[in-house]
Short mmCIF file of N, CA, C and O in Angstrom, two decimals:
data_model
loop_
_atom_site.label_atom_id
_atom_site.label_comp_id
_atom_site.label_asym_id
_atom_site.label_seq_id
_atom_site.Cartn_x
_atom_site.Cartn_y
_atom_site.Cartn_z
N MET A 1 -22.23 10.23 -19.71
CA MET A 1 -20.84 9.50 -19.11
C MET A 1 -19.68 10.11 -19.67
O MET A 1 -19.53 9.91 -20.96
N HIS A 2 -18.70 10.40 -18.84
CA HIS A 2 -17.50 10.91 -19.34
C HIS A 2 -16.34 9.61 -19.17
O HIS A 2 -16.38 9.07 -18.04
N LYS A 3 -15.30 9.54 -20.03
CA LYS A 3 -14.16 8.83 -19.60
C LYS A 3 -13.04 9.50 -19.61
O LYS A 3 -12.75 10.50 -20.61
N GLU A 4 -12.04 9.21 -18.67
CA GLU A 4 -10.80 10.11 -18.80
C GLU A 4 -9.81 9.19 -18.17
O GLU A 4 -10.08 7.98 -17.51
N THR A 5 -8.62 9.23 -18.70
CA THR A 5 -7.39 8.36 -18.34
C THR A 5 -6.30 9.67 -17.78
O THR A 5 -5.86 10.56 -18.25
N LEU A 6 -6.13 9.22 -16.33
CA LEU A 6 -5.32 10.33 -15.72
C LEU A 6 -4.02 9.54 -15.56
O LEU A 6 -3.72 8.27 -15.19
N LYS A 7 -2.88 10.45 -15.63
CA LYS A 7 -1.48 9.96 -15.28
C LYS A 7 -1.01 10.33 -13.96
O LYS A 7 -1.22 11.33 -13.42
N VAL A 8 -1.07 9.25 -13.19
CA VAL A 8 -0.81 9.54 -11.77
C VAL A 8 0.66 8.73 -11.25
O VAL A 8 0.95 7.69 -11.67
N SER A 9 1.40 9.47 -10.48
CA SER A 9 2.72 8.97 -10.19
C SER A 9 2.49 8.60 -8.83
O SER A 9 1.84 9.01 -7.99
N GLY A 10 3.54 7.46 -8.39
CA GLY A 10 3.69 7.10 -7.03
C GLY A 10 2.69 5.83 -6.74
O GLY A 10 3.00 5.17 -5.62
N MET A 11 1.99 5.26 -7.62
CA MET A 11 1.28 4.25 -7.43
C MET A 11 2.25 2.94 -7.52
O MET A 11 2.84 2.94 -8.62
N SER A 12 2.47 2.28 -6.39
CA SER A 12 3.31 1.09 -6.55
C SER A 12 3.04 -0.27 -6.16
O SER A 12 3.70 -1.08 -6.56
N CYS A 13 1.92 -0.38 -5.79
CA CYS A 13 1.60 -1.96 -5.11
C CYS A 13 0.15 -1.97 -5.13
O CYS A 13 -0.63 -1.11 -5.38
N GLY A 14 -0.24 -3.26 -4.66
CA GLY A 14 -1.96 -3.42 -4.47
C GLY A 14 -2.43 -2.52 -3.57
O GLY A 14 -3.74 -2.31 -3.59
N HIS A 15 -1.67 -2.20 -2.61
CA HIS A 15 -2.43 -1.36 -1.53
C HIS A 15 -2.60 0.14 -2.25
O HIS A 15 -3.84 0.72 -2.00
N CYS A 16 -2.05 0.40 -3.13
CA CYS A 16 -2.25 1.65 -3.78
C CYS A 16 -3.42 1.70 -4.73
O CYS A 16 -4.42 2.33 -4.71
N VAL A 17 -3.64 0.48 -5.46
CA VAL A 17 -4.64 0.35 -6.37
C VAL A 17 -5.94 0.37 -5.34
O VAL A 17 -6.78 0.89 -5.72
N SER A 18 -5.99 -0.65 -4.34
CA SER A 18 -7.09 -0.55 -3.17
C SER A 18 -7.41 0.87 -2.90
O SER A 18 -8.64 1.15 -2.83
N ALA A 19 -6.35 1.66 -2.51
CA ALA A 19 -6.74 3.11 -2.01
C ALA A 19 -7.24 3.85 -2.99
O ALA A 19 -8.36 4.56 -2.69
N ILE A 20 -6.85 3.72 -4.27
CA ILE A 20 -7.35 4.91 -5.19
C ILE A 20 -8.65 4.20 -5.74
O ILE A 20 -9.74 4.97 -5.98
N GLU A 21 -8.90 3.03 -6.00
CA GLU A 21 -10.09 2.48 -6.63
C GLU A 21 -11.14 2.62 -5.46
O GLU A 21 -12.37 2.75 -5.83
N GLY A 22 -10.87 2.33 -4.24
CA GLY A 22 -11.74 2.39 -3.21
C GLY A 22 -12.25 3.81 -2.95
O GLY A 22 -13.39 4.09 -2.98
N SER A 23 -11.34 4.97 -2.94
CA SER A 23 -11.83 6.09 -2.30
C SER A 23 -12.42 6.81 -3.97
O SER A 23 -13.75 7.37 -3.51
N VAL A 24 -11.98 6.54 -5.17
CA VAL A 24 -12.57 7.32 -6.00
C VAL A 24 -13.91 6.56 -6.41
O VAL A 24 -15.11 7.18 -6.70
N GLY A 25 -14.06 5.27 -6.22
CA GLY A 25 -15.15 4.29 -6.50
C GLY A 25 -16.53 4.77 -5.69
O GLY A 25 -17.48 4.47 -5.98
N GLU A 26 -15.87 5.36 -4.53
CA GLU A 26 -17.13 5.87 -3.50
C GLU A 26 -17.71 7.18 -3.86
O GLU A 26 -18.68 7.37 -3.34
N LEU A 27 -16.82 8.05 -4.82
CA LEU A 27 -17.68 9.13 -5.11
C LEU A 27 -18.96 8.78 -6.11
O LEU A 27 -19.16 8.16 -6.76
N ASP A 28 -19.97 9.68 -5.51
CA ASP A 28 -21.07 9.52 -6.40
C ASP A 28 -21.19 10.09 -7.55
O ASP A 28 -20.50 11.07 -7.89
N GLY A 29 -21.60 9.24 -8.53
CA GLY A 29 -21.59 9.43 -10.07
C GLY A 29 -20.31 8.66 -10.79
O GLY A 29 -20.41 8.74 -11.98
N VAL A 30 -19.30 8.13 -10.10
CA VAL A 30 -18.28 7.39 -10.55
C VAL A 30 -18.83 6.24 -11.00
O VAL A 30 -19.17 5.37 -9.95
N LYS A 31 -18.86 5.72 -12.17
CA LYS A 31 -19.12 4.23 -12.68
C LYS A 31 -18.07 3.34 -12.69
O LYS A 31 -18.23 1.99 -12.33
N LEU A 32 -16.98 3.81 -12.87
CA LEU A 32 -15.86 2.76 -12.94
C LEU A 32 -14.64 3.54 -12.90
O LEU A 32 -14.20 4.50 -13.05
N VAL A 33 -13.60 2.76 -12.10
CA VAL A 33 -12.32 3.38 -11.79
C VAL A 33 -11.26 2.24 -11.65
O VAL A 33 -11.62 1.13 -11.22
N LYS A 34 -10.48 2.29 -12.78
CA LYS A 34 -9.29 1.07 -12.94
C LYS A 34 -7.91 1.69 -12.80
O LYS A 34 -7.61 2.47 -13.71
N VAL A 35 -7.02 1.16 -11.76
CA VAL A 35 -5.86 1.58 -11.67
C VAL A 35 -4.93 0.75 -12.50
O VAL A 35 -4.96 -0.39 -12.41
N LYS A 36 -4.06 1.26 -13.67
CA LYS A 36 -3.23 0.40 -14.12
C LYS A 36 -1.57 0.76 -13.59
O LYS A 36 -1.14 1.79 -13.97
N LEU A 37 -1.12 -0.34 -12.70
CA LEU A 37 -0.02 0.10 -12.38
C LEU A 37 1.11 0.14 -13.31
O LEU A 37 2.12 1.21 -13.07
N ASP A 38 1.25 -0.56 -14.27
CA ASP A 38 2.35 -0.59 -15.28
C ASP A 38 2.37 0.78 -16.02
O ASP A 38 3.31 1.13 -16.39
N ASP A 39 1.20 1.10 -16.30
CA ASP A 39 1.00 2.61 -17.01
C ASP A 39 1.14 3.91 -16.18
O ASP A 39 1.45 4.82 -16.61
N GLY A 40 1.01 3.47 -14.99
CA GLY A 40 1.09 4.57 -13.90
C GLY A 40 -0.18 5.55 -14.29
O GLY A 40 -0.17 6.67 -14.27
N SER A 41 -1.43 4.83 -14.64
CA SER A 41 -2.68 5.43 -15.08
C SER A 41 -3.82 4.96 -14.21
O SER A 41 -3.77 3.87 -13.87
N VAL A 42 -4.87 5.84 -14.28
CA VAL A 42 -6.05 5.65 -13.94
C VAL A 42 -7.21 5.92 -15.00
O VAL A 42 -7.23 6.95 -15.23
N ASP A 43 -8.03 4.96 -15.01
CA ASP A 43 -9.18 5.14 -16.19
C ASP A 43 -10.13 5.27 -15.30
O ASP A 43 -10.46 4.60 -14.29
N VAL A 44 -10.97 6.26 -15.73
CA VAL A 44 -12.25 6.54 -14.75
C VAL A 44 -13.45 7.14 -15.71
O VAL A 44 -13.20 7.63 -16.77
N GLU A 45 -14.73 6.32 -15.37
CA GLU A 45 -15.73 6.56 -16.12
C GLU A 45 -16.82 7.25 -15.22
O GLU A 45 -17.03 6.72 -13.98
N PHE A 46 -17.26 8.43 -15.53
CA PHE A 46 -18.29 9.20 -14.38
C PHE A 46 -19.42 10.06 -15.27
O PHE A 46 -19.27 10.41 -16.43
N ASP A 47 -20.39 10.18 -14.40
CA ASP A 47 -21.45 11.12 -14.84
C ASP A 47 -20.96 12.55 -14.48
O ASP A 47 -21.18 12.99 -13.20
N SER A 48 -20.68 13.49 -15.38
CA SER A 48 -20.36 14.65 -15.19
C SER A 48 -21.22 15.49 -14.42
O SER A 48 -21.10 16.35 -14.16
N SER A 49 -22.65 15.19 -14.45
CA SER A 49 -23.66 15.87 -13.87
C SER A 49 -23.72 15.58 -12.37
O SER A 49 -24.17 16.65 -11.71
N LYS A 50 -22.80 14.57 -12.11
CA LYS A 50 -22.82 14.43 -10.35
C LYS A 50 -21.43 14.46 -9.92
O LYS A 50 -21.28 14.78 -8.53
N VAL A 51 -20.37 14.39 -10.57
CA VAL A 51 -19.20 14.53 -10.15
C VAL A 51 -18.11 15.14 -11.12
O VAL A 51 -18.29 14.87 -12.46
N SER A 52 -17.30 15.99 -10.63
CA SER A 52 -16.40 16.66 -11.63
C SER A 52 -15.15 15.98 -11.59
O SER A 52 -14.75 15.31 -10.89
N LEU A 53 -14.49 16.22 -12.86
CA LEU A 53 -13.01 15.54 -12.93
C LEU A 53 -12.02 16.15 -11.88
O LEU A 53 -11.27 15.53 -11.30
N ALA A 54 -12.35 17.38 -11.43
CA ALA A 54 -11.65 18.05 -10.33
C ALA A 54 -11.84 17.47 -9.07
O ALA A 54 -10.86 17.16 -8.20
N GLN A 55 -12.89 17.00 -8.80
CA GLN A 55 -13.34 16.30 -7.58
C GLN A 55 -12.62 14.85 -7.56
O GLN A 55 -12.01 14.51 -6.27
N ILE A 56 -12.51 14.15 -8.61
CA ILE A 56 -11.89 12.79 -8.72
C ILE A 56 -10.42 13.23 -8.60
O ILE A 56 -9.82 12.45 -7.83
N LYS A 57 -9.75 14.42 -9.12
CA LYS A 57 -8.31 14.51 -9.09
C LYS A 57 -8.22 14.90 -7.53
O LYS A 57 -6.91 14.40 -6.93
N GLU A 58 -8.99 15.57 -6.87
CA GLU A 58 -8.75 16.02 -5.56
C GLU A 58 -8.63 14.75 -4.66
O GLU A 58 -8.01 14.56 -3.69
N THR A 59 -9.55 13.81 -4.99
CA THR A 59 -9.62 12.57 -4.06
C THR A 59 -8.47 11.93 -4.31
O THR A 59 -7.91 11.02 -3.24
N ILE A 60 -8.00 11.66 -5.41
CA ILE A 60 -6.67 10.83 -5.76
C ILE A 60 -5.49 11.66 -5.15
O ILE A 60 -4.63 11.09 -4.24
N ASP A 61 -5.47 13.05 -5.12
CA ASP A 61 -4.38 13.91 -4.27
C ASP A 61 -4.52 13.57 -2.90
O ASP A 61 -3.51 13.45 -2.35
N GLU A 62 -5.68 13.67 -2.38
CA GLU A 62 -5.73 13.39 -0.83
C GLU A 62 -5.23 12.03 -0.55
O GLU A 62 -5.15 11.79 0.66
N GLU A 63 -5.22 11.01 -1.18
CA GLU A 63 -4.69 9.61 -1.09
C GLU A 63 -3.09 9.58 -0.99
O GLU A 63 -2.47 8.70 -0.61
N GLY A 64 -2.70 10.74 -1.57
CA GLY A 64 -1.22 10.98 -1.46
C GLY A 64 -0.45 10.70 -2.70
O GLY A 64 0.90 10.48 -2.79
N TYR A 65 -1.22 10.90 -4.21
CA TYR A 65 -0.52 10.58 -5.27
C TYR A 65 -0.64 11.92 -6.03
O TYR A 65 -1.49 12.78 -5.91
N ASP A 66 0.38 12.08 -6.82
CA ASP A 66 0.63 13.12 -7.64
C ASP A 66 -0.09 12.71 -9.05
O ASP A 66 0.19 11.91 -9.85
N ILE A 67 -0.66 13.95 -9.53
CA ILE A 67 -1.38 13.51 -11.09
C ILE A 67 -0.78 14.54 -11.85
O ILE A 67 -0.62 15.91 -11.63
N ALA A 68 -0.50 14.00 -13.15
CA ALA A 68 0.08 14.80 -14.13
C ALA A 68 -0.89 15.85 -14.79
O ALA A 68 -2.17 15.48 -14.76
N ASP A 69 -0.56 17.13 -15.02
CA ASP A 69 -1.39 17.84 -15.79
C ASP A 69 -1.76 17.21 -17.21
O ASP A 69 -1.26 16.59 -17.83
N MET B 1 15.94 -11.14 24.78
CA MET B 1 15.36 -10.20 23.55
C MET B 1 16.43 -10.46 22.45
O MET B 1 17.47 -10.00 22.61
N HIS B 2 15.87 -10.72 21.53
CA HIS B 2 16.62 -11.02 20.13
C HIS B 2 16.32 -9.71 19.09
O HIS B 2 15.32 -9.30 19.00
N LYS B 3 17.43 -9.43 18.48
CA LYS B 3 17.17 -8.49 17.28
C LYS B 3 17.71 -8.91 16.14
O LYS B 3 18.72 -9.59 15.98
N GLU B 4 16.83 -8.76 14.98
CA GLU B 4 17.23 -9.36 13.55
C GLU B 4 16.81 -8.27 12.60
O GLU B 4 16.04 -7.56 12.84
N THR B 5 17.67 -8.19 11.59
CA THR B 5 17.26 -7.45 10.47
C THR B 5 16.98 -8.30 9.24
O THR B 5 17.83 -9.03 8.95
N LEU B 6 15.72 -8.48 8.47
CA LEU B 6 15.39 -9.29 7.63
C LEU B 6 15.51 -8.32 6.31
O LEU B 6 14.84 -7.21 6.05
N LYS B 7 15.97 -9.01 5.19
CA LYS B 7 15.78 -8.39 3.79
C LYS B 7 14.62 -8.93 3.23
O LYS B 7 14.22 -9.98 2.88
N VAL B 8 13.65 -7.76 2.80
CA VAL B 8 12.36 -8.16 2.43
C VAL B 8 12.16 -7.24 1.08
O VAL B 8 12.48 -6.04 1.19
N SER B 9 11.82 -8.01 0.09
CA SER B 9 11.65 -7.23 -1.35
C SER B 9 10.08 -6.97 -1.57
O SER B 9 9.02 -7.72 -0.96
N GLY B 10 9.82 -6.04 -2.33
CA GLY B 10 8.34 -5.72 -2.71
C GLY B 10 7.77 -4.67 -1.65
O GLY B 10 6.79 -4.30 -2.00
N MET B 11 8.54 -4.14 -0.87
CA MET B 11 7.91 -3.01 -0.06
C MET B 11 8.25 -1.82 -0.80
O MET B 11 9.37 -1.75 -1.04
N SER B 12 7.15 -1.15 -1.10
CA SER B 12 7.32 -0.04 -2.02
C SER B 12 6.56 1.30 -1.51
O SER B 12 6.84 2.49 -2.18
N CYS B 13 5.76 1.39 -0.53
CA CYS B 13 5.11 2.55 -0.23
C CYS B 13 4.61 2.51 1.43
O CYS B 13 4.94 1.52 1.99
N GLY B 14 4.09 3.51 1.74
CA GLY B 14 3.58 3.69 2.98
C GLY B 14 2.57 2.54 3.69
O GLY B 14 2.60 2.26 4.53
N HIS B 15 1.74 2.14 2.57
CA HIS B 15 0.68 1.13 2.88
C HIS B 15 1.51 0.05 3.22
O HIS B 15 1.04 -1.03 3.92
N CYS B 16 2.58 -0.34 2.59
CA CYS B 16 3.47 -1.55 2.66
C CYS B 16 4.08 -1.52 4.26
O CYS B 16 4.13 -2.44 4.98
N VAL B 17 4.68 -0.29 4.53
CA VAL B 17 5.03 -0.12 5.93
C VAL B 17 4.06 -0.35 7.00
O VAL B 17 4.08 -1.23 7.83
N SER B 18 2.81 0.18 6.72
CA SER B 18 1.70 -0.17 7.64
C SER B 18 1.22 -1.57 7.87
O SER B 18 1.03 -2.00 9.02
N ALA B 19 1.28 -2.19 6.66
CA ALA B 19 0.79 -3.66 6.83
C ALA B 19 1.94 -4.60 7.30
O ALA B 19 1.50 -5.34 8.23
N ILE B 20 3.03 -4.32 7.05
CA ILE B 20 4.24 -4.99 7.68
C ILE B 20 4.25 -4.64 9.24
O ILE B 20 4.17 -5.59 10.20
N GLU B 21 4.28 -3.51 9.56
CA GLU B 21 4.36 -2.94 10.85
C GLU B 21 3.56 -3.53 11.87
O GLU B 21 3.44 -3.83 12.93
N GLY B 22 2.12 -3.43 11.02
CA GLY B 22 0.79 -3.58 11.82
C GLY B 22 0.82 -5.16 12.18
O GLY B 22 0.50 -5.45 13.28
N SER B 23 0.92 -5.97 11.28
CA SER B 23 1.09 -7.36 11.38
C SER B 23 1.97 -8.19 12.16
O SER B 23 1.70 -8.77 13.03
N VAL B 24 3.03 -7.58 12.01
CA VAL B 24 4.26 -8.14 12.93
C VAL B 24 4.14 -7.55 14.17
O VAL B 24 4.34 -8.39 15.18
N GLY B 25 3.74 -6.36 14.47
CA GLY B 25 3.55 -5.54 15.69
C GLY B 25 2.78 -6.09 16.56
O GLY B 25 2.66 -6.18 17.84
N GLU B 26 1.64 -6.90 15.92
CA GLU B 26 0.69 -7.47 16.68
C GLU B 26 0.79 -9.10 17.40
O GLU B 26 0.13 -9.75 18.19
N LEU B 27 1.93 -9.47 16.80
CA LEU B 27 2.60 -10.63 17.26
C LEU B 27 2.78 -10.82 18.88
O LEU B 27 3.73 -9.86 19.08
N ASP B 28 2.40 -11.56 19.68
CA ASP B 28 2.65 -11.58 20.96
C ASP B 28 4.26 -11.98 21.15
O ASP B 28 4.84 -12.68 20.65
N GLY B 29 5.01 -11.04 21.74
CA GLY B 29 6.37 -11.13 22.15
C GLY B 29 7.20 -10.18 21.07
O GLY B 29 8.58 -10.15 21.40
N VAL B 30 6.86 -9.67 20.07
CA VAL B 30 7.40 -8.75 19.40
C VAL B 30 7.35 -7.39 19.98
O VAL B 30 6.25 -6.62 20.30
N LYS B 31 8.54 -6.70 20.39
CA LYS B 31 8.78 -5.58 21.07
C LYS B 31 8.85 -4.26 20.13
O LYS B 31 8.24 -3.31 20.48
N LEU B 32 9.49 -4.62 18.89
CA LEU B 32 9.71 -3.45 18.08
C LEU B 32 9.78 -3.97 16.73
O LEU B 32 10.46 -5.02 16.44
N VAL B 33 9.18 -3.27 15.63
CA VAL B 33 9.35 -3.57 14.41
C VAL B 33 9.37 -2.34 13.53
O VAL B 33 8.45 -1.45 13.61
N LYS B 34 10.37 -2.34 12.67
CA LYS B 34 10.56 -0.89 11.97
C LYS B 34 10.84 -1.36 10.40
O LYS B 34 11.85 -1.97 10.19
N VAL B 35 10.17 -0.74 9.43
CA VAL B 35 10.38 -0.97 8.30
C VAL B 35 11.09 -0.11 7.58
O VAL B 35 10.94 1.15 7.86
N LYS B 36 12.20 -0.22 6.77
CA LYS B 36 13.07 0.65 6.18
C LYS B 36 13.08 0.39 4.56
O LYS B 36 13.51 -0.45 3.97
N LEU B 37 12.04 1.42 4.05
CA LEU B 37 11.95 1.32 2.87
C LEU B 37 13.02 1.37 1.71
O LEU B 37 13.40 0.71 0.98
N ASP B 38 14.00 2.21 2.19
CA ASP B 38 15.18 2.44 1.36
C ASP B 38 15.91 1.36 1.27
O ASP B 38 16.78 1.12 0.31
N ASP B 39 16.21 0.50 2.51
CA ASP B 39 17.09 -0.53 2.49
C ASP B 39 16.40 -1.60 2.07
O ASP B 39 17.10 -2.74 1.95
N GLY B 40 15.09 -1.84 1.99
CA GLY B 40 14.23 -2.99 1.83
C GLY B 40 14.56 -3.91 2.88
O GLY B 40 14.60 -5.12 2.85
N SER B 41 14.67 -3.18 4.19
CA SER B 41 14.81 -4.16 5.33
C SER B 41 13.73 -4.02 6.49
O SER B 41 13.06 -2.72 6.57
N VAL B 42 13.61 -4.94 7.32
CA VAL B 42 12.84 -4.91 8.45
C VAL B 42 13.51 -5.19 9.87
O VAL B 42 14.09 -6.37 9.86
N ASP B 43 13.72 -4.22 10.43
CA ASP B 43 14.32 -4.44 11.93
C ASP B 43 13.32 -4.95 12.85
O ASP B 43 12.25 -4.47 12.87
N VAL B 44 13.65 -6.04 13.60
CA VAL B 44 12.52 -6.61 14.44
C VAL B 44 13.23 -7.05 15.66
O VAL B 44 14.33 -7.59 15.83
N GLU B 45 12.73 -6.67 17.03
CA GLU B 45 13.23 -7.21 18.17
C GLU B 45 12.04 -7.94 18.95
O GLU B 45 11.00 -7.44 18.97
N PHE B 46 12.42 -9.07 19.49
CA PHE B 46 11.48 -9.82 20.03
C PHE B 46 11.88 -10.99 21.08
O PHE B 46 13.11 -11.05 21.23
N ASP B 47 10.97 -11.38 21.76
CA ASP B 47 11.11 -12.43 22.96
C ASP B 47 10.95 -13.65 22.16
O ASP B 47 9.90 -13.92 22.14
N SER B 48 12.25 -14.51 22.18
CA SER B 48 12.25 -15.51 21.42
C SER B 48 11.50 -16.66 22.15
O SER B 48 11.62 -17.61 21.66
N SER B 49 11.35 -16.39 23.56
CA SER B 49 10.53 -17.52 24.20
C SER B 49 9.08 -17.38 23.93
O SER B 49 8.04 -18.26 24.19
N LYS B 50 8.71 -16.24 23.25
CA LYS B 50 7.22 -16.09 22.90
C LYS B 50 6.96 -16.11 21.59
O LYS B 50 5.91 -16.58 21.13
N VAL B 51 7.85 -15.75 20.49
CA VAL B 51 7.69 -15.81 19.06
C VAL B 51 9.04 -16.13 18.48
O VAL B 51 9.90 -15.94 18.92
N SER B 52 8.90 -16.86 17.49
CA SER B 52 9.94 -17.26 16.87
C SER B 52 10.41 -16.49 15.55
O SER B 52 9.42 -15.99 14.94
N LEU B 53 11.36 -16.47 14.95
CA LEU B 53 12.01 -15.86 13.76
C LEU B 53 11.12 -16.25 12.71
O LEU B 53 10.44 -15.62 11.72
N ALA B 54 10.67 -17.68 12.69
CA ALA B 54 9.83 -18.40 11.55
C ALA B 54 8.56 -17.72 11.50
O ALA B 54 8.05 -17.51 10.27
N GLN B 55 7.81 -17.33 12.72
CA GLN B 55 6.73 -17.08 12.83
C GLN B 55 6.68 -15.59 12.40
O GLN B 55 5.61 -15.16 11.66
N ILE B 56 7.80 -14.86 12.59
CA ILE B 56 7.79 -13.28 12.16
C ILE B 56 7.82 -13.50 10.57
O ILE B 56 7.33 -12.70 9.82
N LYS B 57 8.71 -14.44 10.04
CA LYS B 57 8.99 -14.48 8.73
C LYS B 57 7.55 -14.94 7.92
O LYS B 57 7.02 -14.30 6.83
N GLU B 58 7.22 -15.76 8.63
CA GLU B 58 5.64 -16.14 8.09
C GLU B 58 4.63 -15.11 7.72
O GLU B 58 3.83 -15.04 7.21
N THR B 59 4.63 -14.31 8.91
CA THR B 59 3.67 -13.33 8.99
C THR B 59 3.92 -12.12 7.71
O THR B 59 2.92 -11.71 7.09
N ILE B 60 5.31 -11.93 7.47
CA ILE B 60 5.61 -10.86 6.46
C ILE B 60 5.20 -11.46 5.26
O ILE B 60 4.66 -10.89 4.12
N ASP B 61 5.53 -12.94 5.08
CA ASP B 61 5.11 -13.64 3.90
C ASP B 61 3.58 -13.81 3.49
O ASP B 61 3.26 -13.43 2.47
N GLU B 62 2.93 -13.85 4.62
CA GLU B 62 1.56 -13.75 4.29
C GLU B 62 0.80 -12.22 3.97
O GLU B 62 -0.11 -12.27 3.34
N GLU B 63 1.51 -11.31 4.14
CA GLU B 63 1.36 -10.02 3.77
C GLU B 63 1.58 -9.86 2.16
O GLU B 63 1.20 -8.75 1.89
N GLY B 64 2.48 -10.98 1.84
CA GLY B 64 2.58 -10.90 0.47
C GLY B 64 4.18 -10.37 -0.06
O GLY B 64 4.29 -9.99 -1.28
N TYR B 65 4.95 -10.43 0.93
CA TYR B 65 6.34 -10.14 0.54
C TYR B 65 7.31 -11.24 0.74
O TYR B 65 7.10 -12.11 1.26
N ASP B 66 8.35 -10.75 -0.16
CA ASP B 66 9.48 -12.06 -0.15
C ASP B 66 10.56 -11.72 0.75
O ASP B 66 11.00 -10.53 0.64
N ILE B 67 11.10 -12.64 1.70
CA ILE B 67 11.99 -12.32 2.29
C ILE B 67 13.61 -13.38 1.81
O ILE B 67 13.34 -14.60 1.59
N ALA B 68 14.67 -12.52 1.83
CA ALA B 68 15.69 -13.17 1.44
C ALA B 68 16.33 -14.13 2.59
O ALA B 68 16.20 -13.57 3.58
N ASP B 69 16.85 -15.26 2.29
CA ASP B 69 17.49 -16.01 3.25
C ASP B 69 18.81 -15.57 3.81
O ASP B 69 19.45 -14.72 3.47
#
């Protein structure tokens, strides 16, 4: 199980939290996803044999948010 | 047909626009509803014989936003 904290910009409200936690949480292999609006960050815990960090970032990107490298 | 511009705080993203335009737009008698994020305002055009300004404000409030008096 891997843990990562991603810096994500543009998350501003409860709808954004739901959009990201919902979409990332649906990925097979993601155990936990937690958006922190105050930090502009997303904590994610996942099984890297089932899902890659790149796929998680892609999912967040598809919801319309920018991820810092 | 009446036109009003409401000052609404807390609207921050496209999800907020959809939430307000969707819920207010569903009210019987509302002809037009347009959220302007930059202004923090909501333009609404409605038939006051079918829906009251109070009902429109109540609907926005129920979506979780504050309306200035």
